Short mmCIF file of C-alpha atoms in Angstrom, two decimals:
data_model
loop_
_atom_site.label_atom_id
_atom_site.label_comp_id
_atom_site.label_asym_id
_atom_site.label_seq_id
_atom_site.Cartn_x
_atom_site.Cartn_y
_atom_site.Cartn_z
CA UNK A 10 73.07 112.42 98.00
CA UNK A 11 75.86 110.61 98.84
CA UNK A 12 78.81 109.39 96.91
CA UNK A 13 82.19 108.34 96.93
CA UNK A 14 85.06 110.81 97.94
CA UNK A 15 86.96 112.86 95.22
CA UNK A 16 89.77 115.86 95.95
CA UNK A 17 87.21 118.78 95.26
CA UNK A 18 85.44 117.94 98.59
CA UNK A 19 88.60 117.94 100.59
CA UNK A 20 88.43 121.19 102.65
CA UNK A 21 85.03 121.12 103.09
CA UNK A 22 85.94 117.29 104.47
CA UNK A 23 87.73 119.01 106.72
CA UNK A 24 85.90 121.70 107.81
CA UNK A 25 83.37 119.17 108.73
CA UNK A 26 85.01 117.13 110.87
CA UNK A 27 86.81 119.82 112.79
CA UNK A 28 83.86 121.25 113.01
CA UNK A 29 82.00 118.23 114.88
CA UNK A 30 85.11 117.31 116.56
CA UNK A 31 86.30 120.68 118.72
CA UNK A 32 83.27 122.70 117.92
CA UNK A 33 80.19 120.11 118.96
CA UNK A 34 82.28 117.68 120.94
CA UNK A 35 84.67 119.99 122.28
CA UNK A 36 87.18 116.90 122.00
CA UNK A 37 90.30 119.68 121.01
CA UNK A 38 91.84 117.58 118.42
CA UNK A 39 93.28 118.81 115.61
CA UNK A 40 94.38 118.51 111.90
CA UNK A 41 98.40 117.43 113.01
CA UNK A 42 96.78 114.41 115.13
CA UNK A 43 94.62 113.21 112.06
CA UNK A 44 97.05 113.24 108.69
CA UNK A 45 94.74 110.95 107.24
CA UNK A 46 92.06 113.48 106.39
CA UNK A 47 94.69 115.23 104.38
CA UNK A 48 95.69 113.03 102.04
CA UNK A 49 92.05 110.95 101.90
CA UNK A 50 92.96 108.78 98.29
CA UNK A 51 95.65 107.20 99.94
CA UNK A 52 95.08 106.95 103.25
CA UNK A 53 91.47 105.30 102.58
CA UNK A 54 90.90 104.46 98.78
CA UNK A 55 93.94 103.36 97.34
CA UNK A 56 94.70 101.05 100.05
CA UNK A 57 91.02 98.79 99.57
CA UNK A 58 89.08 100.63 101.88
CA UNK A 59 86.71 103.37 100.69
CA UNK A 60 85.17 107.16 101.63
CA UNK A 61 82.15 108.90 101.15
CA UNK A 62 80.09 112.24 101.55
CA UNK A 63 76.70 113.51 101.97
CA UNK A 64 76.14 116.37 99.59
CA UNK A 65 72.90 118.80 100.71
CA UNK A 66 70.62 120.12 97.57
CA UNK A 67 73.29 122.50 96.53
CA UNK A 68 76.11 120.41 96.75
CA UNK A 69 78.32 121.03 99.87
CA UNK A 70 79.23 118.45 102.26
CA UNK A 71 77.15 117.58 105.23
CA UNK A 72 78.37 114.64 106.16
CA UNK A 73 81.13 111.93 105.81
CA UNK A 74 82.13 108.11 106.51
CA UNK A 75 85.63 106.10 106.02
CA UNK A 76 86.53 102.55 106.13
CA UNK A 77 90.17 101.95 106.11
CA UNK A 78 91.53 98.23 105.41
CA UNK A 79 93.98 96.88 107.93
CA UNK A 80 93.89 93.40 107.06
CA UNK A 81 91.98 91.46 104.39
CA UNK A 82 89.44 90.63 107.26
CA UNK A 83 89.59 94.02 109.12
CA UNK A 84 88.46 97.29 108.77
CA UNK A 85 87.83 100.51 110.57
CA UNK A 86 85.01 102.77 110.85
CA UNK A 87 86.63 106.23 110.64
CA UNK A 88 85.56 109.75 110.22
CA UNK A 89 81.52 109.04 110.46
CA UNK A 90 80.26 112.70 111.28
CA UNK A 91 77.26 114.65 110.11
CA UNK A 92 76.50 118.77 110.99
CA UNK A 93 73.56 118.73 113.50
CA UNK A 94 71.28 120.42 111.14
CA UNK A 95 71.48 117.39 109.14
CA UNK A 96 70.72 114.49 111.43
CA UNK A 97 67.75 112.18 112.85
CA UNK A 98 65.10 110.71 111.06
CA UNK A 99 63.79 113.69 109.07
CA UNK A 100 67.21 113.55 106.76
CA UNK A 101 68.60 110.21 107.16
CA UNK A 102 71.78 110.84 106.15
CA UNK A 103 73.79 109.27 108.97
CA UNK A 104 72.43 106.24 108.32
CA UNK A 105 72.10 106.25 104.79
CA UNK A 106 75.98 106.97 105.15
CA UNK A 107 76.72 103.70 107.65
CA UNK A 108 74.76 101.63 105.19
CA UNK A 109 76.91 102.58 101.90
CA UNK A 110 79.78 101.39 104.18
CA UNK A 111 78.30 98.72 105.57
CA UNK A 112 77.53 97.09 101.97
CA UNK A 113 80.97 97.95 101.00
CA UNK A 114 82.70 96.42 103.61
CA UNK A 115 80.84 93.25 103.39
CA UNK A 116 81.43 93.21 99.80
CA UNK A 117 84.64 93.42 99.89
CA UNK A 118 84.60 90.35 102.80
CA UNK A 119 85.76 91.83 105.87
CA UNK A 120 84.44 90.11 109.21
CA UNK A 121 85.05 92.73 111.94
CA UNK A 122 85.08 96.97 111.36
CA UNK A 123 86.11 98.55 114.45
CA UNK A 124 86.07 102.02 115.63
CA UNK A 125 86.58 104.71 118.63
CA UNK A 126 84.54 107.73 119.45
CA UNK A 127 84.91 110.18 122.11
CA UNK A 128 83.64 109.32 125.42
CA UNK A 129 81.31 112.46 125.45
CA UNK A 130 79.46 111.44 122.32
CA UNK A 131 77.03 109.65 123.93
CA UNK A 132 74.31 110.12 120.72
CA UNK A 133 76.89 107.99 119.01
CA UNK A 134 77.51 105.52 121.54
CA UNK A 135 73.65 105.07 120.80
CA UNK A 136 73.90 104.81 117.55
CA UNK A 137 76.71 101.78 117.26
CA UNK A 138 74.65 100.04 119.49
CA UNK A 139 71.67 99.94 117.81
CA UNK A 140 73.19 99.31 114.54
CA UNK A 141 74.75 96.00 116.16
CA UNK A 142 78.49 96.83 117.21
CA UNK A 143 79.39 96.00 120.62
CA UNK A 144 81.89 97.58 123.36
CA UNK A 145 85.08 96.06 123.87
CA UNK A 146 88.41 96.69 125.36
CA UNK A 147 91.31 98.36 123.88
CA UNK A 148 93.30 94.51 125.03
CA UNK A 149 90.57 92.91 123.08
CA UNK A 150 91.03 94.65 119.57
CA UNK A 151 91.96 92.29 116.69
CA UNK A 152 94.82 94.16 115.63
CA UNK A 153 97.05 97.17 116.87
CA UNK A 154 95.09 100.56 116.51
CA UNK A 155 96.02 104.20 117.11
CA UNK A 156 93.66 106.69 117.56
CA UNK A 157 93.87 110.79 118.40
CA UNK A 158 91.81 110.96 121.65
CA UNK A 159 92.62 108.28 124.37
CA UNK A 160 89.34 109.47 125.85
CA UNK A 161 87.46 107.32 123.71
CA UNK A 162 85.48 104.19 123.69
CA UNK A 163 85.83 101.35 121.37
CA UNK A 164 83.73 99.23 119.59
CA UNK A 165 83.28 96.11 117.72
CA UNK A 166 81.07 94.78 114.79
CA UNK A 167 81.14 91.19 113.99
CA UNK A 168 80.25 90.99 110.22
CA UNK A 169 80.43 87.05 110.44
CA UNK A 170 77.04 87.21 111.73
CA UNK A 171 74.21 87.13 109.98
CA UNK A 172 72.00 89.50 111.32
CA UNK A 173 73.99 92.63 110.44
#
């Protein structure tokens, strides 16, 4: 099931994406290089963006998605991860996740979301593609953008399009 964030799912947030991050991904970074996940109301919510998690059959979080606003026509992907057990087809979850966003975001009339992800998480890499976004350059983002690990890639969705 998945449904919008509230403060009773925060450690297990947080588990989760530490977890993925330095556990799966081995990417070594760690709560003091990500404040946002600590305070998730106002660093995603409260601000016009939004946040969501997966719930399993009994209830704990298995997976999670953010969309922060940085402008009224810009947004970023943030915080997309899912525990291995729980992805591919057979679940559905990662997608079913992207697609709550998605519908948000468009809602709410942003025309890009942008995002990074580790180099090394290629199965990602896969994933943006296929659902549309495109690589691009750090020189080419539409707005200035920190992230944690300068190992990453960016990339781009254009939700001006129609296809999408």
């Amino acid at each position: 099931m998945i449904t919008v964030y509230d403060d009773r799912y925060k450690e297990e947030v947080i588990k989760l994406i530490l977890y993925v991050q330095n556990v799966e991904y081995d990417v070594g970074i760690g709560v003091e290089e990500q404040p946002d996940i600590l305070d998730i109301q106002s660093n995603y919510i409260n601000d016009g963006g939004n946040f969501w998690v997966a719930l399993n059959e009994n209830g704990e979080v298995v997976g999670s998605i953010g969309l922060q606003k940085k402008t009224n026509e810009v947004a970023v992907l943030k915080k997309f991860f899912v525990y291995e057990d729980y992805r591919g087809k057979e679940f559905g979850i990662g997608m079913d996740l992207y697609n709550g966003l998605l519908d948000f975001a468009r809602k709410q009339g942003f025309t890009k979301v942008i995002l990074d992800t580790p180099s090394k998480a290629t199965r990602s890499h896969g994933f943006y593609k296929k659902v549309g976004f495109k690589e691009i350059i750090k020189e080419d983002l539409p707005i200035k953008y920190d992230y944690p690990d300068r190992d990453s890639f960016i990339f781009q969705l254009d939700l001006s399009k129609k296809e999408y």
